[in-house]
mmCIF file of C-alpha atoms in Angstrom:
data_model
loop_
_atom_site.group_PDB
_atom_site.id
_atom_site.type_symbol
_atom_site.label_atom_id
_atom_site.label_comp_id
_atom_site.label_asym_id
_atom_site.label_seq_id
_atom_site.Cartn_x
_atom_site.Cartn_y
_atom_site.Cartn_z
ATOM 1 C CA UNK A 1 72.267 141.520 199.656
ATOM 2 C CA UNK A 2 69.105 143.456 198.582
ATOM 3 C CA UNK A 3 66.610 141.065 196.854
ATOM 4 C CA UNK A 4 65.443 144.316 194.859
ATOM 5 C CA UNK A 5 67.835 147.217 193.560
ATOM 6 C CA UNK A 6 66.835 150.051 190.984
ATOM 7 C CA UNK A 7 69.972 149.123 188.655
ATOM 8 C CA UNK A 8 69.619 144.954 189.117
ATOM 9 C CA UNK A 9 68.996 144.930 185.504
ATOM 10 C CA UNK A 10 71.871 146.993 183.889
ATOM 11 C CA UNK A 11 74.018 145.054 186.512
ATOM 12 C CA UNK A 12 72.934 141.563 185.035
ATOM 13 C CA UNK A 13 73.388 142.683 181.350
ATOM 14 C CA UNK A 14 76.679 143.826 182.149
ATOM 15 C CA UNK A 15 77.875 140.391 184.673
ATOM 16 C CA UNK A 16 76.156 138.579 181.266
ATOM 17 C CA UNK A 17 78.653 140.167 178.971
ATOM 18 C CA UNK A 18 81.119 139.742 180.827
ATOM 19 C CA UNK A 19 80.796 135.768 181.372
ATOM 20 C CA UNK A 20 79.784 135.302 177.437
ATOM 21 C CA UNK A 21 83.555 137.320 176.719
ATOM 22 C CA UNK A 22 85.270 135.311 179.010
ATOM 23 C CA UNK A 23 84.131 131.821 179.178
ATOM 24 C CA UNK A 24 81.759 131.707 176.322
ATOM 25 C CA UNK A 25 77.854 131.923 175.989
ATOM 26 C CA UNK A 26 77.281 128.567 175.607
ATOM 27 C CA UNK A 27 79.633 127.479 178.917
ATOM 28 C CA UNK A 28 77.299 130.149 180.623
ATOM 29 C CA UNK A 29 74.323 129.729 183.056
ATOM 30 C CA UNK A 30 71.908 131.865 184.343
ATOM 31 C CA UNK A 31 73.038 131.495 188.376
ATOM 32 C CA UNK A 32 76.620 132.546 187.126
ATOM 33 C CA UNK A 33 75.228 136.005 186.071
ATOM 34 C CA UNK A 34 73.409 136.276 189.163
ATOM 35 C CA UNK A 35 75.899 135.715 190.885
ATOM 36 C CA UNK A 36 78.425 137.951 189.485
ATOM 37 C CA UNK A 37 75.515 140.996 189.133
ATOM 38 C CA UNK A 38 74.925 140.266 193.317
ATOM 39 C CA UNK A 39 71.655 139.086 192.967
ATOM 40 C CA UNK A 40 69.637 135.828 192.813
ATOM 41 C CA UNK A 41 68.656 133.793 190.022
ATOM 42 C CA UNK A 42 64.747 134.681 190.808
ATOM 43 C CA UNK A 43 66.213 138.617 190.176
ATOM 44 C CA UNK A 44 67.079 137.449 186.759
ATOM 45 C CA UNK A 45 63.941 135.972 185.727
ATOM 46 C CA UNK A 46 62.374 139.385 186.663
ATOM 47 C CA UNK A 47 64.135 141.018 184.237
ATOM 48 C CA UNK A 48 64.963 138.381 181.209
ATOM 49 C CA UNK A 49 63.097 135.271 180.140
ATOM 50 C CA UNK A 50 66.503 133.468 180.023
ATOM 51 C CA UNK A 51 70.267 134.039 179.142
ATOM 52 C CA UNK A 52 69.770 135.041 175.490
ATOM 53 C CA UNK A 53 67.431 137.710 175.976
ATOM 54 C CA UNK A 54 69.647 139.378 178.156
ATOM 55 C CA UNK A 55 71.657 140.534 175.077
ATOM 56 C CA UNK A 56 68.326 141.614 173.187
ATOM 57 C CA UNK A 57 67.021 143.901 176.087
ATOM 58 C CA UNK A 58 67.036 147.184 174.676
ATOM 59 C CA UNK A 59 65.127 146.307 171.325
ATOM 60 C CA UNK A 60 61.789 146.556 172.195
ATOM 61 C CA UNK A 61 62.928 150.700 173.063
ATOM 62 C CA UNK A 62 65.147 151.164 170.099
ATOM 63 C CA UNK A 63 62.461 150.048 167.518
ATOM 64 C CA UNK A 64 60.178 152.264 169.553
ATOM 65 C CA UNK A 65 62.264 155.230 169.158
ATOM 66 C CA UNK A 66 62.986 154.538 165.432
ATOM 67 C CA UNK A 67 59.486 154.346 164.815
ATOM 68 C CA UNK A 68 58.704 157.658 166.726
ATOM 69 C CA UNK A 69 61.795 159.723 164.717
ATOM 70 C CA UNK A 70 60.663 158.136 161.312
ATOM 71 C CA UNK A 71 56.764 159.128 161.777
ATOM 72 C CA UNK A 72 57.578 162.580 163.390
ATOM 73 C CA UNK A 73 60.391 163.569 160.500
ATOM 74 C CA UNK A 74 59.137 166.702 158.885
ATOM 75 C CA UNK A 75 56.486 166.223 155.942
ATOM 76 C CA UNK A 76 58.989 167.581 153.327
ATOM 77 C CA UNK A 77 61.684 164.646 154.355
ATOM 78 C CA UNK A 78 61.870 161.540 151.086
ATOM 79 C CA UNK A 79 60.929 157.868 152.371
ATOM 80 C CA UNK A 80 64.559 157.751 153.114
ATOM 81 C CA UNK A 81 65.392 160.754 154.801
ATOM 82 C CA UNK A 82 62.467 160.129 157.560
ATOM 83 C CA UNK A 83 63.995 156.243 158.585
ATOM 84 C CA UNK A 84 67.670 157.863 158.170
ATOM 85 C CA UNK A 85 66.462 160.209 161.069
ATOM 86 C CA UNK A 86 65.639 156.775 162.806
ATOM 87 C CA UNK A 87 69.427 155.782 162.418
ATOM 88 C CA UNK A 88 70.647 159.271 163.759
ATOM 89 C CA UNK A 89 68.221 158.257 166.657
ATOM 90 C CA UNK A 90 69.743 154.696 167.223
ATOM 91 C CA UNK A 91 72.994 156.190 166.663
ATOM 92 C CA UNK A 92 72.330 158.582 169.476
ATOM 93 C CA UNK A 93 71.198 155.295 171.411
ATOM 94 C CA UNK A 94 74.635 152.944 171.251
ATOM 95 C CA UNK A 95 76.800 155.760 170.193
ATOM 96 C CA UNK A 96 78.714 156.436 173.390
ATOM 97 C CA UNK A 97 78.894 152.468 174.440
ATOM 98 C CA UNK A 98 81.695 151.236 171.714
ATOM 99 C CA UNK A 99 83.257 148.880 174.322
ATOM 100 C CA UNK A 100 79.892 147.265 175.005
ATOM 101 C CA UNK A 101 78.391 146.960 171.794
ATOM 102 C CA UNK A 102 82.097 145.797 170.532
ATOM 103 C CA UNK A 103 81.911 142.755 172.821
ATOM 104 C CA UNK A 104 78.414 141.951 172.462
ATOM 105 C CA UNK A 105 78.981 142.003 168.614
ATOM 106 C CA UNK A 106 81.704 139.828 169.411
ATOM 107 C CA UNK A 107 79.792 137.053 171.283
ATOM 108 C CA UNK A 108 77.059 137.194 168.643
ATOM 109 C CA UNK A 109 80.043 136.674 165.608
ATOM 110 C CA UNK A 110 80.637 133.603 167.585
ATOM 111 C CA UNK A 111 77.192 132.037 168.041
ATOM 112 C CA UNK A 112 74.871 131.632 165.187
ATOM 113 C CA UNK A 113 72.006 131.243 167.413
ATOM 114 C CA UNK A 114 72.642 134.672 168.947
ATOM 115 C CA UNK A 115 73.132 136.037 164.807
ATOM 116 C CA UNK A 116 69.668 134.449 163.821
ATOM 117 C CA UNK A 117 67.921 136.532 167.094
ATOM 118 C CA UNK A 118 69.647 139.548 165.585
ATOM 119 C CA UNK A 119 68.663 139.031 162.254
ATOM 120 C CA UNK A 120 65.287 137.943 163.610
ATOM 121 C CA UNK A 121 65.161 141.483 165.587
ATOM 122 C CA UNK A 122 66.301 143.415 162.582
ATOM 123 C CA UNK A 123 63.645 141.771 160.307
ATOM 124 C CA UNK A 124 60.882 142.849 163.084
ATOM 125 C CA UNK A 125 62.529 146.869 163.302
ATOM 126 C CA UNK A 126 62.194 146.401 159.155
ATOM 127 C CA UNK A 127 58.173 145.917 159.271
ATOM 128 C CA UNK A 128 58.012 148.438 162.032
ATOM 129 C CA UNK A 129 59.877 151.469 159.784
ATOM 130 C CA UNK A 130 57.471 150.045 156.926
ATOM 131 C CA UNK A 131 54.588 150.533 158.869
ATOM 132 C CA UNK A 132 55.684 153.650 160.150
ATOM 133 C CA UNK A 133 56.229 154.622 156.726
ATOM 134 C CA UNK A 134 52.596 154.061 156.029
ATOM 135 C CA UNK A 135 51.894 156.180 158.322
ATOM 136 C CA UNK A 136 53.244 159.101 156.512
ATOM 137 C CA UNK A 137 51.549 158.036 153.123
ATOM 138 C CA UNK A 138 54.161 155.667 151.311
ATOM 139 C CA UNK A 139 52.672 153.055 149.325
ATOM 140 C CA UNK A 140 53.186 149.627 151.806
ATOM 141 C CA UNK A 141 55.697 148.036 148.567
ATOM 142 C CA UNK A 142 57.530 151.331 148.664
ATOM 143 C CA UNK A 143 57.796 151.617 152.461
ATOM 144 C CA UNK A 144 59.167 147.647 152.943
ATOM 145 C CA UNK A 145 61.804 148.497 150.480
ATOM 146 C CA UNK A 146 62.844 151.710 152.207
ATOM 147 C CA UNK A 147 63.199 149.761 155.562
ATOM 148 C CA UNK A 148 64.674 146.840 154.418
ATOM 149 C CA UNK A 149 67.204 149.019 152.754
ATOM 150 C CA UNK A 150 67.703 151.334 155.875
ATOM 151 C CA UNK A 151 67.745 147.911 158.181
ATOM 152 C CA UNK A 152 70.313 146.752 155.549
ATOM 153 C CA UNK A 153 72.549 150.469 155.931
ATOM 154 C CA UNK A 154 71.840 149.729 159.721
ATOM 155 C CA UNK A 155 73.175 146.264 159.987
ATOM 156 C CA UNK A 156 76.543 146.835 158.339
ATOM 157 C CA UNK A 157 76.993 150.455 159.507
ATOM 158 C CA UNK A 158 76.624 149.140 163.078
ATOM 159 C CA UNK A 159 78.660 146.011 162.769
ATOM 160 C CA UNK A 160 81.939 148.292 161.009
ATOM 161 C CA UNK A 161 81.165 150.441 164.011
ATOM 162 C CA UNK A 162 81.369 148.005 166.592
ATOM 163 C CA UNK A 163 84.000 145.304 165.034
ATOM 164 C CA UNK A 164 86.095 148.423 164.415
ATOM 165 C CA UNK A 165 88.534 150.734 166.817
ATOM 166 C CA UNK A 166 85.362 153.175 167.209
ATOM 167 C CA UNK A 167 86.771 156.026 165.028
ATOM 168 C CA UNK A 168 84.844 157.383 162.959
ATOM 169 C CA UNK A 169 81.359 157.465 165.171
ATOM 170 C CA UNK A 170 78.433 154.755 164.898
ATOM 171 C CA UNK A 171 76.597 158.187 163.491
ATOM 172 C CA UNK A 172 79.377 158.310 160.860
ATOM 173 C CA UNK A 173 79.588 155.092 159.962
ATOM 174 C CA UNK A 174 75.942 154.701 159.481
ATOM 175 C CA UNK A 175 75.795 157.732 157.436
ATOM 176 C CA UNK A 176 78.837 156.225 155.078
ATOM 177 C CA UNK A 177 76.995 152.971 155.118
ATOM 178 C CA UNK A 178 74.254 155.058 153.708
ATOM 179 C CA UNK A 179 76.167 156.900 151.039
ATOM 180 C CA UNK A 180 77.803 154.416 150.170
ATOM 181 C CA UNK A 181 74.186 152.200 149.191
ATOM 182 C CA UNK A 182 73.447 155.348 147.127
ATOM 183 C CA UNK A 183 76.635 154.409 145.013
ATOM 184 C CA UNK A 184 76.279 151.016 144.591
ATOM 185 C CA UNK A 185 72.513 150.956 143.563
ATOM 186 C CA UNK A 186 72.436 154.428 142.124
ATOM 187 C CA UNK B 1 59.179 99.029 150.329
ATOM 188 C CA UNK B 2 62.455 99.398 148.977
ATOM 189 C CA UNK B 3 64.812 101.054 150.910
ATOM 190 C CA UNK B 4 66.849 103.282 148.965
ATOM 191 C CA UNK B 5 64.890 104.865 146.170
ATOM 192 C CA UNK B 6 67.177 107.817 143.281
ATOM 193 C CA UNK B 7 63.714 110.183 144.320
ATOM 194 C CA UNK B 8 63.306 109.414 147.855
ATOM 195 C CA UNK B 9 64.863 113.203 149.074
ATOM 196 C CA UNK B 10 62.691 114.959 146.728
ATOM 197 C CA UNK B 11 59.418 112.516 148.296
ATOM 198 C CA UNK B 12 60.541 113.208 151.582
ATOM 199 C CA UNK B 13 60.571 117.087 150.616
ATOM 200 C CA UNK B 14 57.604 116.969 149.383
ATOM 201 C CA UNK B 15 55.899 115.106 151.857
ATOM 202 C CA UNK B 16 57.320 117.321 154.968
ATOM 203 C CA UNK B 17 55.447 120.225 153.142
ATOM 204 C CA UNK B 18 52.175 118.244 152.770
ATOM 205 C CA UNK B 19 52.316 117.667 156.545
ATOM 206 C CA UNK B 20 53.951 121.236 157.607
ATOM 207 C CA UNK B 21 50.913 123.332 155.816
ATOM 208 C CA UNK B 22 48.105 120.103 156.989
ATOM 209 C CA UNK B 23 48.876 119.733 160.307
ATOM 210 C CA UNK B 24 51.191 122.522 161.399
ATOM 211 C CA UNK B 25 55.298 122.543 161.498
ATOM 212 C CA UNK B 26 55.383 121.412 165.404
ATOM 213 C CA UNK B 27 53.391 118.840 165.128
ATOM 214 C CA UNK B 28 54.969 116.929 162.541
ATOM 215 C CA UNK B 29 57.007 114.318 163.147
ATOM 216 C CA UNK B 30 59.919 112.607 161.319
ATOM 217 C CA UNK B 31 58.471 109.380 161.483
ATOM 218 C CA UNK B 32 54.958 110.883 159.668
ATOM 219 C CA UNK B 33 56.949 112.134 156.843
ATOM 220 C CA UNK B 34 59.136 109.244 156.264
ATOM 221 C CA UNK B 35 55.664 106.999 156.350
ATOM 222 C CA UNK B 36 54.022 109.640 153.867
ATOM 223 C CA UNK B 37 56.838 109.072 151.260
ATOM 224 C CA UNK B 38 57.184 105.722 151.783
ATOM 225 C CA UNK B 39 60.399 105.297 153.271
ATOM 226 C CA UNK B 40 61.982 104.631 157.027
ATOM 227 C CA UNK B 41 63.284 107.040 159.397
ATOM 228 C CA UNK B 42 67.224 105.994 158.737
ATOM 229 C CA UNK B 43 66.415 106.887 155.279
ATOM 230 C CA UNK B 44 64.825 110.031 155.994
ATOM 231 C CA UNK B 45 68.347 110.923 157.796
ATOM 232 C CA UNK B 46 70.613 109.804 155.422
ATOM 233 C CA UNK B 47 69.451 112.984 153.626
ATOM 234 C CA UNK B 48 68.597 115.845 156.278
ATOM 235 C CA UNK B 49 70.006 116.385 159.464
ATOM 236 C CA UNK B 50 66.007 117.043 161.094
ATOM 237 C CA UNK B 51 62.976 118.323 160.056
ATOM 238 C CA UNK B 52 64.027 121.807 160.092
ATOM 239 C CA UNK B 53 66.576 121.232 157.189
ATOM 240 C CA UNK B 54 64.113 119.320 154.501
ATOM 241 C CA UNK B 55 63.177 123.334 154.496
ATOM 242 C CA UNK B 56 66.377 124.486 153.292
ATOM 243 C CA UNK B 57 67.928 121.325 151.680
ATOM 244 C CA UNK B 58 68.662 123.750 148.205
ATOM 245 C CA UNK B 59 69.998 126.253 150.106
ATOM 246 C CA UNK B 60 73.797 125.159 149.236
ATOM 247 C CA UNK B 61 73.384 124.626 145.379
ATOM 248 C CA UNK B 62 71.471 128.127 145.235
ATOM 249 C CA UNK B 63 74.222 129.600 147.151
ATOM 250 C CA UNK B 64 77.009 127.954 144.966
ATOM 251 C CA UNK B 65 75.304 128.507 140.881
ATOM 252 C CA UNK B 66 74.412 132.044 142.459
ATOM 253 C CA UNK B 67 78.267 133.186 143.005
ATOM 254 C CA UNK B 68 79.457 131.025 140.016
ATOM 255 C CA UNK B 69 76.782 133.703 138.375
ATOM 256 C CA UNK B 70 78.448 136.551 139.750
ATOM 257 C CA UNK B 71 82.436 135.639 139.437
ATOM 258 C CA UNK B 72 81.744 134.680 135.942
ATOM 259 C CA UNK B 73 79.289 138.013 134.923
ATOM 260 C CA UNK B 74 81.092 139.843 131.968
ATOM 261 C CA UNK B 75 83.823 141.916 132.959
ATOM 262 C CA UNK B 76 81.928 145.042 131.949
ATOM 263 C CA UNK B 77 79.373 144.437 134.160
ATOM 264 C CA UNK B 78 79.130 146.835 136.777
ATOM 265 C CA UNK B 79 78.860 144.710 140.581
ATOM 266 C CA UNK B 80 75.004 145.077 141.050
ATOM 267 C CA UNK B 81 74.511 144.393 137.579
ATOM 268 C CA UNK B 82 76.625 141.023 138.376
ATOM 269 C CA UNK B 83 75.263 140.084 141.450
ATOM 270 C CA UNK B 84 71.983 140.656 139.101
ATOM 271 C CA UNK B 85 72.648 138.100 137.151
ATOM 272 C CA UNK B 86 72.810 135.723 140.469
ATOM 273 C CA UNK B 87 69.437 136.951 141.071
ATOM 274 C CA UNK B 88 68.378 135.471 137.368
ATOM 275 C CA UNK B 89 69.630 132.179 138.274
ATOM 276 C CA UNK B 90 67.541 131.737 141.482
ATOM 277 C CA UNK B 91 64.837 133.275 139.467
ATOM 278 C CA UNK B 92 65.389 129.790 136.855
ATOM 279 C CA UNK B 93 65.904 127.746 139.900
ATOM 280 C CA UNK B 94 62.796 128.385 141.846
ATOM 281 C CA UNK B 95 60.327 130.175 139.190
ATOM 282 C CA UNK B 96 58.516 127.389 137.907
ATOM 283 C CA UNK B 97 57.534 126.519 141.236
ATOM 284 C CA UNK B 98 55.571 128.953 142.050
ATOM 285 C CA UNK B 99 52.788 126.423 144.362
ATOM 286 C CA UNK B 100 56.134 125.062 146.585
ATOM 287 C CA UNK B 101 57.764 127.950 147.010
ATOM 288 C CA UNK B 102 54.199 129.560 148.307
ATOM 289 C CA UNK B 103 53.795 126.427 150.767
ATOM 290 C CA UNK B 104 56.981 126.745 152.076
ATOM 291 C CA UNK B 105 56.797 130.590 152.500
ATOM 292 C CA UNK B 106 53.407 130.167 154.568
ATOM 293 C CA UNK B 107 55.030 127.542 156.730
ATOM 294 C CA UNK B 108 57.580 130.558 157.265
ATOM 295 C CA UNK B 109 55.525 132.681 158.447
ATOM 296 C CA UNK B 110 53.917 130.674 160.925
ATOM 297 C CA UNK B 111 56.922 129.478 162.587
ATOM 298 C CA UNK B 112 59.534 132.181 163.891
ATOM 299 C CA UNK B 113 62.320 130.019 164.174
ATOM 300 C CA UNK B 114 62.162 128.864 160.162
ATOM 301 C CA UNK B 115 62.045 132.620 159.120
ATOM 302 C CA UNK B 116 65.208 133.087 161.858
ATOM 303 C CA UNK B 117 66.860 130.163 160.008
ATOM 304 C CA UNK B 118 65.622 131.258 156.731
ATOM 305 C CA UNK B 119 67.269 134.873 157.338
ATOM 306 C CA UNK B 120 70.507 132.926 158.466
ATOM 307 C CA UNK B 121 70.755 131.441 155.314
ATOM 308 C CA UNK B 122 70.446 134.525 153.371
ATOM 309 C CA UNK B 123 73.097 136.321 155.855
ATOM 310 C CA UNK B 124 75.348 133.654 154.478
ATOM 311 C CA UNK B 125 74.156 134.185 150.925
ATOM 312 C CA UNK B 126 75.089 137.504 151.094
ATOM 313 C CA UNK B 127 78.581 136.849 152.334
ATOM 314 C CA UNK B 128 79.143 134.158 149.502
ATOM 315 C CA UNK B 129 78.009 136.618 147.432
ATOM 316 C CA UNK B 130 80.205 139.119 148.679
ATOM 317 C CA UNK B 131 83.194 136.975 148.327
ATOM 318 C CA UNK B 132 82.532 136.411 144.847
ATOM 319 C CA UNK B 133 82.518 140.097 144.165
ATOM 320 C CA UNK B 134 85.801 140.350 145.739
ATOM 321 C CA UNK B 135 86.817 137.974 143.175
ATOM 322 C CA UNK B 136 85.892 140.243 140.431
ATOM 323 C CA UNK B 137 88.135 143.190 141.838
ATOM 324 C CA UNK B 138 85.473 144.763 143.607
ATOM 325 C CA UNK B 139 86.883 145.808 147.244
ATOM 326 C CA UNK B 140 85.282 144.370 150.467
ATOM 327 C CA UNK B 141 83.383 147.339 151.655
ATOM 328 C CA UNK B 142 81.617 148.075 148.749
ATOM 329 C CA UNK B 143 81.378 144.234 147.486
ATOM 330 C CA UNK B 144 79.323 143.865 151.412
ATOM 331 C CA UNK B 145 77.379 146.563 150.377
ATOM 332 C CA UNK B 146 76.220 145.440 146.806
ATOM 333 C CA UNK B 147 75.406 141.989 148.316
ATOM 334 C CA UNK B 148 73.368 143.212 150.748
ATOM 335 C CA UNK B 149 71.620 145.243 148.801
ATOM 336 C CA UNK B 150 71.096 142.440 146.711
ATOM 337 C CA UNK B 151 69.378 139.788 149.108
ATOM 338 C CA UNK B 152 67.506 142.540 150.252
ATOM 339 C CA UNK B 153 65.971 142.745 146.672
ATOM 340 C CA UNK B 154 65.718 138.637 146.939
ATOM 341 C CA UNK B 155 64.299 138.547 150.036
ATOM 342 C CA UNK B 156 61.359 141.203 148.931
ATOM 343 C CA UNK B 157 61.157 140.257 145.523
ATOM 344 C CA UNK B 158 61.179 136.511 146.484
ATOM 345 C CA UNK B 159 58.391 136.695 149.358
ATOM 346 C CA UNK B 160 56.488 139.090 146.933
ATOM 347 C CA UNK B 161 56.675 136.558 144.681
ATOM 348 C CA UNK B 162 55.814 133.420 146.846
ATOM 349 C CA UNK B 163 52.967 135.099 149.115
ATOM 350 C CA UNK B 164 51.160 136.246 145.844
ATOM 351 C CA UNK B 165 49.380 134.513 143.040
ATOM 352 C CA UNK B 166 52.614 133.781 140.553
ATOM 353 C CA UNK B 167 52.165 136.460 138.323
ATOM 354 C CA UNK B 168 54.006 138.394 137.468
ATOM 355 C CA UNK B 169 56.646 135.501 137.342
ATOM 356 C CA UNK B 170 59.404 135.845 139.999
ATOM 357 C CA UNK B 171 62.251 136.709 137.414
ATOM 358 C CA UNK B 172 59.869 140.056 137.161
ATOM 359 C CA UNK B 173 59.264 140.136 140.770
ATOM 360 C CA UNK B 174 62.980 139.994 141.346
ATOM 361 C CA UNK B 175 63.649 142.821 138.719
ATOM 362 C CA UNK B 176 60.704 145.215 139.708
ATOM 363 C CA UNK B 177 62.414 144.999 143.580
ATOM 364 C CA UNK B 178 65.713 146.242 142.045
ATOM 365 C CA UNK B 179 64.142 148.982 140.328
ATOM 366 C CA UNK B 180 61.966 149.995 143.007
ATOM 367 C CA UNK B 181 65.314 149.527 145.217
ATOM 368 C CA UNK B 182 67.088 152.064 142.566
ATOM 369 C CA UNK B 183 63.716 154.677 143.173
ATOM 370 C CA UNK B 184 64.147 154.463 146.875
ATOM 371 C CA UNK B 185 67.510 154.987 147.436
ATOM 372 C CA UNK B 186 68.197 156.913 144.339
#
């Protein structure tokens, strides 16, 4: 068994999911997912500071991206347009992985821990957008409440996306999320 | 000392505060604030589960006068403007104080896992809230929606509110984030 392989860490996220669908997070230790992936427990720690983190891997890159499509929408785009180019951009992201994000969405519904880390992580992409907002001149109150509001079309276009059959598309659902905030508050 | 006191939750809330902004969250023990408001440990958890939960002990009665707000809004009332109207309640449950609330807000923000916990409870705010709009006719998708939208407006309005020097009062603060909310995503 190779102590070191290119795709160790999509491997582990994937043996993680797994395990958390069927036997439970909680029931769930670290040498099981090494296991399972083919590689040691020392492999994990390389990759994830410990079991819950596995889920939370790609954040760090999707609130990079976000940030990048919000600050680089064109000049003409309203405080809303620019972050709803960030959700086309996470859309393009988790788009094509329904069955993953479906069962991760899952094992989150089923441990509050794992909900508060999301909610934690969507809180942190929120002040990122509202910084990034800034950047293209919107008053800081203006550019929270733009980001919390696109975080907010985010968070429940995402979860109808992923608790649903996966018909219509994340990028549909967030953009009916988003229409249908216009409605309600308009 | 005697041992059961009518006042002694609302001394032990006050005193876990004292100690949280003094001498940091972490370091505060249950045994510190139970000697600070006079009373023993046992007594100390015959009201909160740990020291997390003096933090959030109203959480349950705002949640509950909040959706008794919104089921029982006049039947004109269009959903946001109901769910407003559970916003006015928290604004008379928590507005005149203005020094607590900005106590417990800084402790917040200096400990991760109280604003995780903190955006927990609002999560399940927003479903309460959402079930009460259901009550009122409104269907699920767009009930989610409206009480989303509405923590989001508590959340900003709140913290805006809390983090600043108490004027404006927080039933303004609260109604300047929903019209700013109707700007943004108007």
């Amino acid at each position: 068994m190779a102590r070191w392989e290119p795709d160790a860490a999509g491997r582990l996220r994937a043996a993680a999911l797994d395990l958390y669908v069927d036997q439970g997070y909680e029931q769930t230790t670290v040498a099981e997912i090494a296991e399972r992936a083919g590689v040691t427990a020392r492999t994990f720690f390389r990759h994830f500071a410990d079991k819950r983190e596995v889920l939370f891997a790609g954040s760090d890159v999707l609130a990079q991206r976000m940030v990048e499509a919000t600050v680089s929408a064109p000049a003409g785009d309203a405080p809303l347009d620019a972050v709803g180019r960030a959700l086309e951009v996470a859309a393009e992201m988790f788009g094509a992985g329904h069955d993953h994000s479906s069962r991760r969405q899952r094992v989150l519904h089923d441990n509050p821990e794992l909900l508060e880390r999301e909610l934690a992580k969507m809180a942190m992409l929120a002040g990122a957008l509202t910084d990034a907002l800034e950047q293209r001149g919107v008053d800081r109150a203006a550019a929270q409440m733009v980001a919390e509001a696109a975080i907010t079309v985010f968070r429940v276009g995402f979860d109808r996306w992923a608790t649903g059959p996966g018909e219509p598309s994340l990028e549909e659902s967030l953009r009916e999320a988003l229409a249908q905030l216009r409605t309600v508050v308009g």
